[in-house]
Amino acid sequence: MTCPNDLILLMVNTTNTQIQKHGIRTFFASIAGIIAVYLIMASITSVWLNRTLTDTPTYVNTVAPLVTNPAIQNFISQKVASQLVNSVPSQDLAIAILPASDLNSSQTPAQLKALLTSTVQSNVLQIVKSPSFATLWRNTNETAHTLLLSQLNSNSNQLTLDLTPTIQGVISELKTTQLSSVADKITLGSNSGRVNIKNSGITQVHKYYKSFQDGTILVVSITIIALILSVWLSVHHSRTLRRILFGVGILALLQALVLSIPRFITLPGIDQASQAAAKAFIEAIVQNLFLASLIIGIVCMVTAIGSKLYTNFHH
């Protein structure tokens, strides 16, 4: 017959063994869960990089709508106007495009130049808003995508969007306007059509790109395995899954916050028009990742909180 003390001791030992097993399972489940959380975010970024930046049709479809963005339109029209005004003597240009009523002997060179720049930019802006320019813009970006890929494969902390062919196309279109007599005199500088995006975050983009461009399927597969292991090893499956959802939600919302920062910062060393164009370009490129991060973050947080409330209500 079993002694009561022996029975109690057996129960205590059994309980301790279960606690130890639960502790080991919880530890490894936590490790797998943490890995799963970070890999889920890595997978999202990897898919975005491979779809948006390495696939030419997707990239072109992403930036093509920028042709209607005022920041891009103003950047191109300002660059062309600046090149024209600086390439042609002010008096010759004034005689060619300004009505006699706008000219008077009291005008200073600076005033005349400002008037010429405004008039030329207005003409150029009409070209930039035309359907033919939209086609030119799309073709330019198809060519620029090759340059973008080569930059992503380098270690530079700068991305360059070369809009020189677009500006050259606009100059050609000027030959059909009142500026036809002076359009041939425009000399385009080597950097006139370049938008340089220089930021420390570009280096991180390079790292993500190199790490995930060939390993998207592998990353997603490991993510799924880590997620399944975490839930399977855990003692409380629903609680573990809820924690993973909560973790992913926080990281996704933080990523969305980081991606929204560029529109609020000032880029040093470039003029206002180039800065606005650079911001518009960055926003267009990361828009899909921003929306995905925001939606995933909100859905995960709502699901985790809703699951917790549901569990508490039914217990």
Short mmCIF file of N, CA and C in Angstrom, two decimals, residues 7-103:
data_model
loop_
_atom_site.label_atom_id
_atom_site.label_comp_id
_atom_site.label_asym_id
_atom_site.label_seq_id
_atom_site.Cartn_x
_atom_site.Cartn_y
_atom_site.Cartn_z
N LEU A 7 2.93 9.27 -1.93
CA LEU A 7 2.03 9.74 -2.98
C LEU A 7 2.18 11.24 -3.22
N ILE A 8 2.28 11.96 -2.10
CA ILE A 8 2.46 13.41 -2.21
C ILE A 8 3.79 13.73 -2.89
N LEU A 9 4.84 12.98 -2.51
CA LEU A 9 6.16 13.20 -3.09
C LEU A 9 6.15 12.90 -4.59
N LEU A 10 5.43 11.83 -4.96
CA LEU A 10 5.32 11.47 -6.37
C LEU A 10 4.61 12.57 -7.16
N MET A 11 3.56 13.10 -6.56
CA MET A 11 2.80 14.16 -7.22
C MET A 11 3.66 15.43 -7.37
N VAL A 12 4.43 15.72 -6.34
CA VAL A 12 5.31 16.90 -6.39
C VAL A 12 6.37 16.74 -7.48
N ASN A 13 6.97 15.51 -7.52
CA ASN A 13 8.01 15.26 -8.54
C ASN A 13 7.43 15.33 -9.95
N THR A 14 6.21 14.77 -10.09
CA THR A 14 5.55 14.82 -11.40
C THR A 14 5.27 16.26 -11.82
N THR A 15 4.82 17.04 -10.85
CA THR A 15 4.53 18.46 -11.12
C THR A 15 5.80 19.21 -11.51
N ASN A 16 6.88 18.95 -10.74
CA ASN A 16 8.15 19.61 -11.05
C ASN A 16 8.66 19.23 -12.43
N THR A 17 8.50 17.96 -12.78
CA THR A 17 8.94 17.49 -14.10
C THR A 17 8.15 18.19 -15.20
N GLN A 18 6.82 18.31 -14.98
CA GLN A 18 5.98 18.98 -15.97
C GLN A 18 6.36 20.46 -16.10
N ILE A 19 6.66 21.08 -14.96
CA ILE A 19 7.04 22.50 -14.98
C ILE A 19 8.35 22.68 -15.75
N GLN A 20 9.31 21.74 -15.50
CA GLN A 20 10.58 21.81 -16.22
C GLN A 20 10.38 21.63 -17.71
N LYS A 21 9.53 20.65 -18.08
CA LYS A 21 9.25 20.42 -19.49
C LYS A 21 8.57 21.64 -20.12
N HIS A 22 7.62 22.19 -19.35
CA HIS A 22 6.92 23.37 -19.84
C HIS A 22 7.88 24.54 -20.00
N GLY A 23 8.82 24.66 -19.04
CA GLY A 23 9.80 25.74 -19.10
C GLY A 23 10.70 25.61 -20.32
N ILE A 24 11.14 24.38 -20.61
CA ILE A 24 11.98 24.15 -21.79
C ILE A 24 11.21 24.44 -23.07
N ARG A 25 9.97 23.94 -23.13
CA ARG A 25 9.14 24.17 -24.32
C ARG A 25 8.87 25.66 -24.51
N THR A 26 8.58 26.34 -23.40
CA THR A 26 8.30 27.78 -23.48
C THR A 26 9.52 28.55 -23.96
N PHE A 27 10.71 28.14 -23.49
CA PHE A 27 11.95 28.82 -23.88
C PHE A 27 12.16 28.71 -25.39
N PHE A 28 12.10 27.50 -25.91
CA PHE A 28 12.33 27.29 -27.33
C PHE A 28 11.19 27.87 -28.18
N ALA A 29 9.99 27.84 -27.63
CA ALA A 29 8.86 28.45 -28.33
C ALA A 29 9.05 29.96 -28.43
N SER A 30 9.59 30.55 -27.38
CA SER A 30 9.85 32.00 -27.37
C SER A 30 10.92 32.37 -28.40
N ILE A 31 11.98 31.55 -28.45
CA ILE A 31 13.05 31.80 -29.41
C ILE A 31 12.50 31.72 -30.84
N ALA A 32 11.74 30.65 -31.10
CA ALA A 32 11.15 30.48 -32.44
C ALA A 32 10.17 31.61 -32.75
N GLY A 33 9.44 32.05 -31.73
CA GLY A 33 8.48 33.14 -31.91
C GLY A 33 9.16 34.45 -32.26
N ILE A 34 10.27 34.76 -31.56
CA ILE A 34 11.02 35.98 -31.85
C ILE A 34 11.58 35.95 -33.27
N ILE A 35 12.14 34.79 -33.64
CA ILE A 35 12.66 34.63 -35.00
C ILE A 35 11.55 34.82 -36.02
N ALA A 36 10.39 34.22 -35.73
CA ALA A 36 9.26 34.32 -36.65
C ALA A 36 8.82 35.77 -36.84
N VAL A 37 8.77 36.52 -35.74
CA VAL A 37 8.33 37.92 -35.81
C VAL A 37 9.24 38.73 -36.73
N TYR A 38 10.54 38.61 -36.52
CA TYR A 38 11.48 39.38 -37.33
C TYR A 38 11.52 38.89 -38.78
N LEU A 39 11.39 37.58 -38.96
CA LEU A 39 11.41 37.06 -40.32
C LEU A 39 10.15 37.41 -41.09
N ILE A 40 9.04 37.56 -40.39
CA ILE A 40 7.81 38.00 -41.06
C ILE A 40 8.02 39.39 -41.66
N MET A 41 8.63 40.29 -40.86
CA MET A 41 8.90 41.64 -41.36
C MET A 41 9.94 41.60 -42.47
N ALA A 42 10.95 40.71 -42.31
CA ALA A 42 11.97 40.57 -43.35
C ALA A 42 11.34 40.06 -44.65
N SER A 43 10.38 39.15 -44.52
CA SER A 43 9.71 38.60 -45.70
C SER A 43 8.91 39.68 -46.43
N ILE A 44 8.22 40.51 -45.67
CA ILE A 44 7.45 41.60 -46.27
C ILE A 44 8.36 42.53 -47.05
N THR A 45 9.49 42.90 -46.43
CA THR A 45 10.45 43.79 -47.09
C THR A 45 11.07 43.12 -48.30
N SER A 46 11.37 41.82 -48.16
CA SER A 46 11.98 41.08 -49.26
C SER A 46 11.07 41.02 -50.47
N VAL A 47 9.80 40.70 -50.24
CA VAL A 47 8.84 40.64 -51.34
C VAL A 47 8.71 42.01 -52.00
N TRP A 48 8.66 43.06 -51.19
CA TRP A 48 8.56 44.42 -51.73
C TRP A 48 9.77 44.77 -52.59
N LEU A 49 10.96 44.46 -52.09
CA LEU A 49 12.18 44.76 -52.84
C LEU A 49 12.20 44.03 -54.17
N ASN A 50 11.86 42.75 -54.13
CA ASN A 50 11.91 41.95 -55.34
C ASN A 50 10.82 42.32 -56.33
N ARG A 51 9.70 42.81 -55.85
CA ARG A 51 8.62 43.18 -56.76
C ARG A 51 8.76 44.62 -57.27
N THR A 52 9.06 45.54 -56.37
CA THR A 52 9.05 46.94 -56.74
C THR A 52 10.36 47.39 -57.40
N LEU A 53 11.49 46.95 -56.86
CA LEU A 53 12.77 47.48 -57.33
C LEU A 53 13.49 46.61 -58.34
N THR A 54 13.19 45.32 -58.38
CA THR A 54 13.91 44.47 -59.33
C THR A 54 13.06 44.06 -60.52
N ASP A 55 11.79 44.35 -60.49
CA ASP A 55 10.90 44.02 -61.60
C ASP A 55 10.58 45.30 -62.37
N THR A 56 11.08 45.39 -63.60
CA THR A 56 10.96 46.63 -64.37
C THR A 56 9.52 47.08 -64.59
N PRO A 57 8.59 46.20 -65.04
CA PRO A 57 7.21 46.65 -65.24
C PRO A 57 6.58 47.21 -63.95
N THR A 58 6.83 46.53 -62.82
CA THR A 58 6.27 47.01 -61.55
C THR A 58 6.87 48.35 -61.18
N TYR A 59 8.18 48.47 -61.34
CA TYR A 59 8.85 49.73 -61.03
C TYR A 59 8.31 50.87 -61.88
N VAL A 60 8.21 50.63 -63.19
CA VAL A 60 7.73 51.68 -64.10
C VAL A 60 6.29 52.06 -63.77
N ASN A 61 5.46 51.07 -63.47
CA ASN A 61 4.07 51.36 -63.09
C ASN A 61 3.98 52.12 -61.78
N THR A 62 5.01 51.98 -60.94
CA THR A 62 5.04 52.68 -59.67
C THR A 62 5.38 54.16 -59.85
N VAL A 63 6.35 54.43 -60.71
CA VAL A 63 6.82 55.81 -60.86
C VAL A 63 6.13 56.56 -62.01
N ALA A 64 5.46 55.83 -62.92
CA ALA A 64 4.81 56.49 -64.06
C ALA A 64 3.79 57.55 -63.62
N PRO A 65 2.98 57.29 -62.58
CA PRO A 65 2.01 58.31 -62.16
C PRO A 65 2.64 59.60 -61.66
N LEU A 66 3.96 59.58 -61.39
CA LEU A 66 4.63 60.79 -60.93
C LEU A 66 4.62 61.89 -61.98
N VAL A 67 4.30 61.52 -63.22
CA VAL A 67 4.27 62.52 -64.29
C VAL A 67 3.23 63.60 -64.02
N THR A 68 2.23 63.27 -63.20
CA THR A 68 1.20 64.25 -62.86
C THR A 68 1.47 64.94 -61.53
N ASN A 69 2.59 64.58 -60.88
CA ASN A 69 2.93 65.17 -59.59
C ASN A 69 3.51 66.56 -59.80
N PRO A 70 2.95 67.59 -59.17
CA PRO A 70 3.45 68.97 -59.35
C PRO A 70 4.93 69.12 -59.02
N ALA A 71 5.43 68.36 -58.04
CA ALA A 71 6.84 68.47 -57.67
C ALA A 71 7.74 68.03 -58.82
N ILE A 72 7.36 66.95 -59.51
CA ILE A 72 8.14 66.47 -60.65
C ILE A 72 7.99 67.42 -61.83
N GLN A 73 6.78 67.88 -62.08
CA GLN A 73 6.54 68.82 -63.18
C GLN A 73 7.33 70.11 -62.98
N ASN A 74 7.30 70.64 -61.77
CA ASN A 74 8.03 71.88 -61.48
C ASN A 74 9.54 71.67 -61.58
N PHE A 75 10.01 70.50 -61.14
CA PHE A 75 11.44 70.21 -61.21
C PHE A 75 11.92 70.23 -62.66
N ILE A 76 11.20 69.55 -63.53
CA ILE A 76 11.61 69.46 -64.94
C ILE A 76 11.49 70.82 -65.63
N SER A 77 10.36 71.49 -65.42
CA SER A 77 10.17 72.80 -66.07
C SER A 77 11.18 73.81 -65.56
N GLN A 78 11.50 73.75 -64.28
CA GLN A 78 12.48 74.69 -63.73
C GLN A 78 13.88 74.43 -64.28
N LYS A 79 14.24 73.14 -64.40
CA LYS A 79 15.56 72.80 -64.92
C LYS A 79 15.71 73.24 -66.38
N VAL A 80 14.69 73.00 -67.18
CA VAL A 80 14.75 73.39 -68.59
C VAL A 80 14.80 74.91 -68.72
N ALA A 81 13.95 75.59 -67.96
CA ALA A 81 13.92 77.06 -68.00
C ALA A 81 15.26 77.64 -67.59
N SER A 82 15.84 77.06 -66.54
CA SER A 82 17.14 77.55 -66.05
C SER A 82 18.22 77.37 -67.10
N GLN A 83 18.22 76.20 -67.76
CA GLN A 83 19.23 75.93 -68.79
C GLN A 83 19.06 76.89 -69.98
N LEU A 84 17.83 77.14 -70.36
CA LEU A 84 17.59 78.02 -71.49
C LEU A 84 18.01 79.46 -71.17
N VAL A 85 17.60 79.95 -70.04
CA VAL A 85 17.92 81.33 -69.66
C VAL A 85 19.42 81.53 -69.50
N ASN A 86 20.12 80.50 -69.01
CA ASN A 86 21.57 80.61 -68.81
C ASN A 86 22.35 80.36 -70.10
N SER A 87 21.69 79.77 -71.11
CA SER A 87 22.39 79.43 -72.34
C SER A 87 22.30 80.54 -73.40
N VAL A 88 21.26 81.35 -73.29
CA VAL A 88 21.01 82.37 -74.31
C VAL A 88 21.13 83.76 -73.68
N PRO A 89 21.80 84.70 -74.33
CA PRO A 89 21.87 86.07 -73.81
C PRO A 89 20.48 86.62 -73.52
N SER A 90 20.35 87.27 -72.39
CA SER A 90 19.03 87.75 -71.94
C SER A 90 18.33 88.63 -72.96
N GLN A 91 19.08 89.54 -73.59
CA GLN A 91 18.46 90.45 -74.55
C GLN A 91 17.93 89.70 -75.77
N ASP A 92 18.71 88.73 -76.25
CA ASP A 92 18.26 87.94 -77.40
C ASP A 92 17.02 87.13 -77.06
N LEU A 93 17.03 86.55 -75.86
CA LEU A 93 15.89 85.75 -75.44
C LEU A 93 14.66 86.61 -75.22
N ALA A 94 14.88 87.80 -74.65
CA ALA A 94 13.75 88.71 -74.40
C ALA A 94 13.10 89.13 -75.71
N ILE A 95 13.91 89.45 -76.71
CA ILE A 95 13.37 89.86 -78.01
C ILE A 95 12.59 88.72 -78.66
N ALA A 96 13.06 87.47 -78.42
CA ALA A 96 12.44 86.31 -79.05
C ALA A 96 11.11 85.93 -78.44
N ILE A 97 10.95 86.09 -77.13
CA ILE A 97 9.76 85.54 -76.49
C ILE A 97 8.90 86.55 -75.74
N LEU A 98 9.42 87.74 -75.44
CA LEU A 98 8.65 88.70 -74.65
C LEU A 98 8.02 89.76 -75.55
N PRO A 99 6.78 90.13 -75.25
CA PRO A 99 6.17 91.24 -76.00
C PRO A 99 6.87 92.55 -75.66
N ALA A 100 6.85 93.49 -76.58
CA ALA A 100 7.54 94.76 -76.37
C ALA A 100 7.04 95.50 -75.14
N SER A 101 5.78 95.29 -74.80
CA SER A 101 5.20 95.98 -73.64
C SER A 101 5.84 95.55 -72.32
N ASP A 102 6.45 94.34 -72.31
CA ASP A 102 7.09 93.85 -71.08
C ASP A 102 8.52 94.31 -70.94
N LEU A 103 9.03 94.99 -71.95
CA LEU A 103 10.42 95.44 -71.91
C LEU A 103 10.49 96.94 -71.69
#
